[in-house]
XYZ file of N, CA, C and O in Angstrom:
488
model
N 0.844 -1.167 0.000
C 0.000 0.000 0.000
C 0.898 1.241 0.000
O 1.915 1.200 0.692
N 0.680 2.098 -0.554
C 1.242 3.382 -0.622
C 0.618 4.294 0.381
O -0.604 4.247 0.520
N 1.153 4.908 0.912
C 0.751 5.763 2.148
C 1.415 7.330 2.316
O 2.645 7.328 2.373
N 0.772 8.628 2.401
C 1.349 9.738 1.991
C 0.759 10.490 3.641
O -0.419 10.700 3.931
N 1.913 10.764 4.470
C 1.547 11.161 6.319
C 2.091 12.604 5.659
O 3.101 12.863 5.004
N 1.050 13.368 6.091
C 1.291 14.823 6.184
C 1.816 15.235 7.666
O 1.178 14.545 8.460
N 2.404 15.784 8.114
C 3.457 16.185 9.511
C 4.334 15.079 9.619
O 4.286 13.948 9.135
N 5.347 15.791 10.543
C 6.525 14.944 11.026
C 6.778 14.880 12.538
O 7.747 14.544 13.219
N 5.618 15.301 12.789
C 5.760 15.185 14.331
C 5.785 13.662 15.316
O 6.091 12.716 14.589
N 5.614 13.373 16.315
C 5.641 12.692 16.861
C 4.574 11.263 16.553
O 4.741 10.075 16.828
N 3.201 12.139 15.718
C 2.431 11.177 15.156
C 2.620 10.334 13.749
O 2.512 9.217 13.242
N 2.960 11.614 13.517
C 3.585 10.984 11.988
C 4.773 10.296 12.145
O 4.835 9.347 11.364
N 5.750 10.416 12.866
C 6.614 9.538 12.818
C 6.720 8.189 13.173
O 7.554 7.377 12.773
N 5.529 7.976 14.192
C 5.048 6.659 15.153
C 4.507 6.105 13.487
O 4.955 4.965 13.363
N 4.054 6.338 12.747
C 2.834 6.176 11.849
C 3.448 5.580 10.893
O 3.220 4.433 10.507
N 4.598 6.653 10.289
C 5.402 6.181 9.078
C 6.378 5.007 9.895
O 6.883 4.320 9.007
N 6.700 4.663 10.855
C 7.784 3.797 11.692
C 6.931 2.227 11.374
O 7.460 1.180 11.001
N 5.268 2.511 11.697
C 4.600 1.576 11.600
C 4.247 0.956 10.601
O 3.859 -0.210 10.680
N 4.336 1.828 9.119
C 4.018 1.355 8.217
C 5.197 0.770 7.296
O 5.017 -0.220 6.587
N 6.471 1.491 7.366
C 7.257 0.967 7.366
C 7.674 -0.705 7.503
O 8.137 -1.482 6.669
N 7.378 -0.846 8.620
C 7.722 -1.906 9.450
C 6.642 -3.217 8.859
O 6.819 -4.429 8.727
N 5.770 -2.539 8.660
C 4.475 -3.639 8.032
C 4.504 -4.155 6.354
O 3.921 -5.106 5.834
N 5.366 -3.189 5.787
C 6.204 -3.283 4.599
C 5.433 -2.537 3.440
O 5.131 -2.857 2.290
N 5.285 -1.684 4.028
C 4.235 -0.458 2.937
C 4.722 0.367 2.589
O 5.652 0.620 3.355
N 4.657 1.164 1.658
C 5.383 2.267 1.186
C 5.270 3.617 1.315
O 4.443 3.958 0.469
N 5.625 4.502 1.872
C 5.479 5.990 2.803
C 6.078 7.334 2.404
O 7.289 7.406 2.608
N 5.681 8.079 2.043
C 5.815 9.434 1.788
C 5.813 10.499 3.080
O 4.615 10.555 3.359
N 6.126 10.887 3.494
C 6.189 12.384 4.967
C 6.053 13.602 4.676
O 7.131 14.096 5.008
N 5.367 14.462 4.236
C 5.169 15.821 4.129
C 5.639 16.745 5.006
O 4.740 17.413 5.517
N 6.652 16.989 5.326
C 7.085 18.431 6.479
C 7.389 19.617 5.671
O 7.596 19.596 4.458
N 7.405 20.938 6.632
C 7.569 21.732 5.881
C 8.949 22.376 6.861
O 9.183 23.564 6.637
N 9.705 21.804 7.733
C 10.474 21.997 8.415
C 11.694 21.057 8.263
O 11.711 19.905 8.698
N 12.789 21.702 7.554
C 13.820 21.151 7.095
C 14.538 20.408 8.049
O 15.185 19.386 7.824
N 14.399 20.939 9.053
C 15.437 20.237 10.520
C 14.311 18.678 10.692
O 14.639 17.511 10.908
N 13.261 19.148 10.537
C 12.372 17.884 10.800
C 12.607 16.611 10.033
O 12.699 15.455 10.445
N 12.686 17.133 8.755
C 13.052 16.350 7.208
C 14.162 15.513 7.666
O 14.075 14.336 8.017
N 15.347 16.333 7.623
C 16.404 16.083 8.132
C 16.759 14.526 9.185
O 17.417 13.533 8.875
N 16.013 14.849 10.495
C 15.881 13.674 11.514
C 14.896 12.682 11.084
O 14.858 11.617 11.700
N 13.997 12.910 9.993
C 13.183 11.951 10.122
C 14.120 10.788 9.033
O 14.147 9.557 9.068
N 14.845 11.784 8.084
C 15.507 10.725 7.159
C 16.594 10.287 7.863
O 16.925 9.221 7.345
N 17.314 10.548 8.761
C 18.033 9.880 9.521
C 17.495 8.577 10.242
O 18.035 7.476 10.135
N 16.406 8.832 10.962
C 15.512 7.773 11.583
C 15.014 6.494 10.164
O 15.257 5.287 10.148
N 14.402 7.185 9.297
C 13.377 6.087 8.200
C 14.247 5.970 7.035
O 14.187 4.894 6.440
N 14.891 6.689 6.675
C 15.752 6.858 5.165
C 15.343 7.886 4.751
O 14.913 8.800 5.455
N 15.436 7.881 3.272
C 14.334 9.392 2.366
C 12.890 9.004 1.831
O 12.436 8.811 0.703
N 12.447 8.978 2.897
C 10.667 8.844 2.913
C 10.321 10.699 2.959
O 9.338 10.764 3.697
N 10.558 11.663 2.666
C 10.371 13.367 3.364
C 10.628 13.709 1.751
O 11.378 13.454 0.808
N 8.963 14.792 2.294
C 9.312 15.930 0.714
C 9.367 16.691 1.470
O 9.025 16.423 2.622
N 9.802 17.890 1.133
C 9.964 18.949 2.047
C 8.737 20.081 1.699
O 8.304 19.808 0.580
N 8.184 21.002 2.151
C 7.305 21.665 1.616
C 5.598 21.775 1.825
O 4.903 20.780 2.029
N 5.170 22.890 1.754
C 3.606 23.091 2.052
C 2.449 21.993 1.496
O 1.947 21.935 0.374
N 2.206 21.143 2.678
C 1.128 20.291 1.848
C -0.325 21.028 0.754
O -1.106 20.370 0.066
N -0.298 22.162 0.882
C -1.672 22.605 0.600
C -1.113 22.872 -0.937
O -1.877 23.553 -1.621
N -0.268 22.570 -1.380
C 0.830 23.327 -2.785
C 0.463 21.874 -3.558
O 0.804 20.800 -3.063
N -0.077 21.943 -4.490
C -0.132 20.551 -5.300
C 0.778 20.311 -5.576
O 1.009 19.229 -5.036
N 1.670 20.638 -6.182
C 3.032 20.459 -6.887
C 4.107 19.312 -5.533
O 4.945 18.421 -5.666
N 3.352 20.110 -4.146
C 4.077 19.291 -3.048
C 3.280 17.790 -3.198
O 3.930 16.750 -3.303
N 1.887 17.810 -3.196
C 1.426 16.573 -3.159
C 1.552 15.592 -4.119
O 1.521 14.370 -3.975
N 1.751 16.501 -5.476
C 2.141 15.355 -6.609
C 3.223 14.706 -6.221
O 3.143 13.484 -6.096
N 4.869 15.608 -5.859
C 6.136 14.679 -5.599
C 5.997 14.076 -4.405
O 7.084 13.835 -3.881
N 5.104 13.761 -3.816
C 4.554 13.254 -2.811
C 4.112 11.781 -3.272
O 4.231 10.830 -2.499
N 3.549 11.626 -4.690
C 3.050 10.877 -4.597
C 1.556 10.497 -4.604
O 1.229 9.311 -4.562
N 0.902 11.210 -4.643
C -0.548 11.492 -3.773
C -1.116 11.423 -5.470
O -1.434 12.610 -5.542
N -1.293 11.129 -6.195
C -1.848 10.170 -7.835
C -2.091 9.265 -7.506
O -3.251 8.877 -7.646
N -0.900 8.267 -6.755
C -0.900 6.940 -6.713
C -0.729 6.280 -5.091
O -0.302 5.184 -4.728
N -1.214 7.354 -4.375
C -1.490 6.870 -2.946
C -2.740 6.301 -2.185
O -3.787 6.924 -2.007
N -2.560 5.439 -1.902
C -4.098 4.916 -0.754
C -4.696 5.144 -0.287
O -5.908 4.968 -0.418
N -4.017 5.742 0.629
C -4.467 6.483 1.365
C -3.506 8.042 1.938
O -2.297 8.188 1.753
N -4.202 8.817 2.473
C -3.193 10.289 2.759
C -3.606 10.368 4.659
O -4.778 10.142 4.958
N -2.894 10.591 5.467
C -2.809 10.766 6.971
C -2.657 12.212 7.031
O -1.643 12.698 6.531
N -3.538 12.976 7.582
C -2.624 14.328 8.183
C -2.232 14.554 9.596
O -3.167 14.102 10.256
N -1.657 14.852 10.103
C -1.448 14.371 11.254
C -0.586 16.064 11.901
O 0.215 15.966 12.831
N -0.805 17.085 11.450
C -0.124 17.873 11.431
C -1.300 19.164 12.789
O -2.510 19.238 12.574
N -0.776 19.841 13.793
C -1.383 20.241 15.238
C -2.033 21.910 14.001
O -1.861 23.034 14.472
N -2.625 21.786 12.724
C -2.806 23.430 12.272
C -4.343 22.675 11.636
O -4.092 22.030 10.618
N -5.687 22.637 11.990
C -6.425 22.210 11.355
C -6.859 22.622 10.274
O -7.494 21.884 9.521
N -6.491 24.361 9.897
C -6.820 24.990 8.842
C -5.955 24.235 7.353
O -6.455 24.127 6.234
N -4.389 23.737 7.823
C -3.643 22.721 6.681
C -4.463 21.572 6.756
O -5.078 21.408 5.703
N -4.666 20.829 7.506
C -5.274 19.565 7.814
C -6.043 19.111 6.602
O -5.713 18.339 5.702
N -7.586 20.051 6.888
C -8.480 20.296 6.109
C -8.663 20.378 4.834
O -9.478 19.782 4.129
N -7.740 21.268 4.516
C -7.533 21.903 2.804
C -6.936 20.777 2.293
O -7.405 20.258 1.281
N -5.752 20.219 2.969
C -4.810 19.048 2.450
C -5.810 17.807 2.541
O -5.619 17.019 1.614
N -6.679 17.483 3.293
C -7.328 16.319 2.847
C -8.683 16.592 1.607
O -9.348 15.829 0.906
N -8.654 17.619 1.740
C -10.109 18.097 0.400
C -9.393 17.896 -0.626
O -10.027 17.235 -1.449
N -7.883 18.279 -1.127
C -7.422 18.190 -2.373
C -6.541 16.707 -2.367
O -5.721 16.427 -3.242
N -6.801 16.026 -1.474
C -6.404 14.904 -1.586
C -7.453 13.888 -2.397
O -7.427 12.957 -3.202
N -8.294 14.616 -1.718
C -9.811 13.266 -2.050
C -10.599 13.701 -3.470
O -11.146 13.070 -4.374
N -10.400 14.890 -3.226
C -11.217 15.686 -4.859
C -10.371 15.553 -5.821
O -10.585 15.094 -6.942
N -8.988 16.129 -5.198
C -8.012 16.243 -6.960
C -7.739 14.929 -7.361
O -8.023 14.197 -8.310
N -6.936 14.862 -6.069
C -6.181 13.149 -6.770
C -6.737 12.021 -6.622
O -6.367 10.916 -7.018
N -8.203 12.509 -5.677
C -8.891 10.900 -6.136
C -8.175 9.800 -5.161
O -8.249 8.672 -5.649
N -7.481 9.851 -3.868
C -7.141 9.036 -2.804
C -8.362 8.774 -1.903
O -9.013 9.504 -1.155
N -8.449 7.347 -2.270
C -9.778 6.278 -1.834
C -10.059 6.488 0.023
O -11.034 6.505 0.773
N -8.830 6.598 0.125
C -9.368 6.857 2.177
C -8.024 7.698 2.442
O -6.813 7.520 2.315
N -9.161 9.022 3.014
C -8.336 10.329 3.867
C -8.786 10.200 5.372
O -9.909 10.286 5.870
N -7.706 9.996 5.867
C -7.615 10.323 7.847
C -7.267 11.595 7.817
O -6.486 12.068 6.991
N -7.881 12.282 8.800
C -7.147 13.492 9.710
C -6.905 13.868 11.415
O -7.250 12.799 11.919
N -6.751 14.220 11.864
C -6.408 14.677 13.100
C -7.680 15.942 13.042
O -8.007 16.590 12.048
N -8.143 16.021 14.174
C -8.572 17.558 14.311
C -8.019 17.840 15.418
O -7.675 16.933 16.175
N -7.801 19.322 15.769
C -7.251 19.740 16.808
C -8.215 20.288 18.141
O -8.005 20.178 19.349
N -9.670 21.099 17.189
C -9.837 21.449 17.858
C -11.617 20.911 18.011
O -12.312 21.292 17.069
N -12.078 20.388 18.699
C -12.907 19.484 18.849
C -14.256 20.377 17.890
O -14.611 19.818 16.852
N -14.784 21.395 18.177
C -15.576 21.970 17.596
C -15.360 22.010 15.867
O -16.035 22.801 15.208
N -14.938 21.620 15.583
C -14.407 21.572 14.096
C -14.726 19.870 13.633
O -15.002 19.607 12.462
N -14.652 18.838 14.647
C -15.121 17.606 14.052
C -16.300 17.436 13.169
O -16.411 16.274 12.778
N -17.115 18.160 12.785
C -18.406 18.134 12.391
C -18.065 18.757 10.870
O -18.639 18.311 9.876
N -17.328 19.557 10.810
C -16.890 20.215 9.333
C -16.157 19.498 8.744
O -16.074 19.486 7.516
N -15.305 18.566 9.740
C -14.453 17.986 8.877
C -14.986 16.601 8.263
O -14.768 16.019 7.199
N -15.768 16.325 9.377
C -16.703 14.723 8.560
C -17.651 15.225 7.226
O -17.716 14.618 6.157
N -18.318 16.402 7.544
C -19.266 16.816 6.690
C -18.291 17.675 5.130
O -18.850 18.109 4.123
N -16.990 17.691 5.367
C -16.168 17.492 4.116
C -15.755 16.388 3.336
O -15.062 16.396 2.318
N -16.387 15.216 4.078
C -16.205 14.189 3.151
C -14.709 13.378 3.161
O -14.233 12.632 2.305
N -14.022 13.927 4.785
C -13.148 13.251 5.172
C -13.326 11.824 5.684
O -13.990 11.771 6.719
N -12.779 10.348 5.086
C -13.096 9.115 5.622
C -13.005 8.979 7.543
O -13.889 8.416 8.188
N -12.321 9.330 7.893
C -11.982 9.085 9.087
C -11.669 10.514 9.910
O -10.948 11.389 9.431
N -12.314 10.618 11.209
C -11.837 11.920 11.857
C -11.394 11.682 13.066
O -12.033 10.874 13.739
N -10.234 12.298 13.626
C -9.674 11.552 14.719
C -9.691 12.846 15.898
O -8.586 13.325 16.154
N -10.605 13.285 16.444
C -10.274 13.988 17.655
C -9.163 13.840 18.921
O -9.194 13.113 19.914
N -8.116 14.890 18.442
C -6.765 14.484 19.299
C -7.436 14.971 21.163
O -6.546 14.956 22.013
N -8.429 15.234 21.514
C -8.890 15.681 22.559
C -9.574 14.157 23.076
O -10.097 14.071 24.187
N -9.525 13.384 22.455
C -9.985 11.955 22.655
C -8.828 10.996 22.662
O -9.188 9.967 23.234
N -7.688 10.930 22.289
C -6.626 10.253 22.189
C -6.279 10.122 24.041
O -5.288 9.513 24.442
């Protein structure tokens, strides 16, 4: 399975470590070079560097021929946008997101996001 994790934080890295490991194939979206940096130290060169909301980022991403897309990133306003042009443009069969801020779960299901993960519930 091809798999495209937007952030590099602590979730995304548990995430891409896991999928990795399960023998799937993984893409990392950061937009923080130092992040890039440690995560390819940790996984290899799984990291594009750059604004998920930028198509041009999601194409070298991968995100044509991805499975699914994770966002996993603490800004729900990226979250959002990055899973709408995940599912509309490129046509990726199942989008997860994170929401941050609980009042927002309802916009984000009613966008037609597959899965919504309230981090206030974790």
């Amino acid at each position: 399975m091809n798999i495209v994790i937007i952030g590099a934080g602590s979730i995304g890295l548990s995430l891409g470590k896991a999928f990795i490991s399960a023998g799937h194939e993984i893409c990392i979206v950061e937009n923080d070079v130092s992040r890039c940096e440690e995560i390819e130290e940790i996984l290899g060169s799984v990291t594009i560097l750059g604004n998920p909301i930028d198509h041009a980022v999601l194409e070298k991403a991968g995100s044509s021929r991805a499975d699914i897309l994770i966002c996993t990133t603490d800004r729900d306003d990226i979250n959002l946008v990055t899973c709408r042009l995940a599912k509309h443009h490129f046509g990726i069969k199942q989008v997860i997101s994170l929401v941050n801020d609980p009042e927002l779960s309802s916009v984000f299901s009613q966008a037609g996001l597959d899965v919504v993960i309230d981090v206030t519930e974790l």
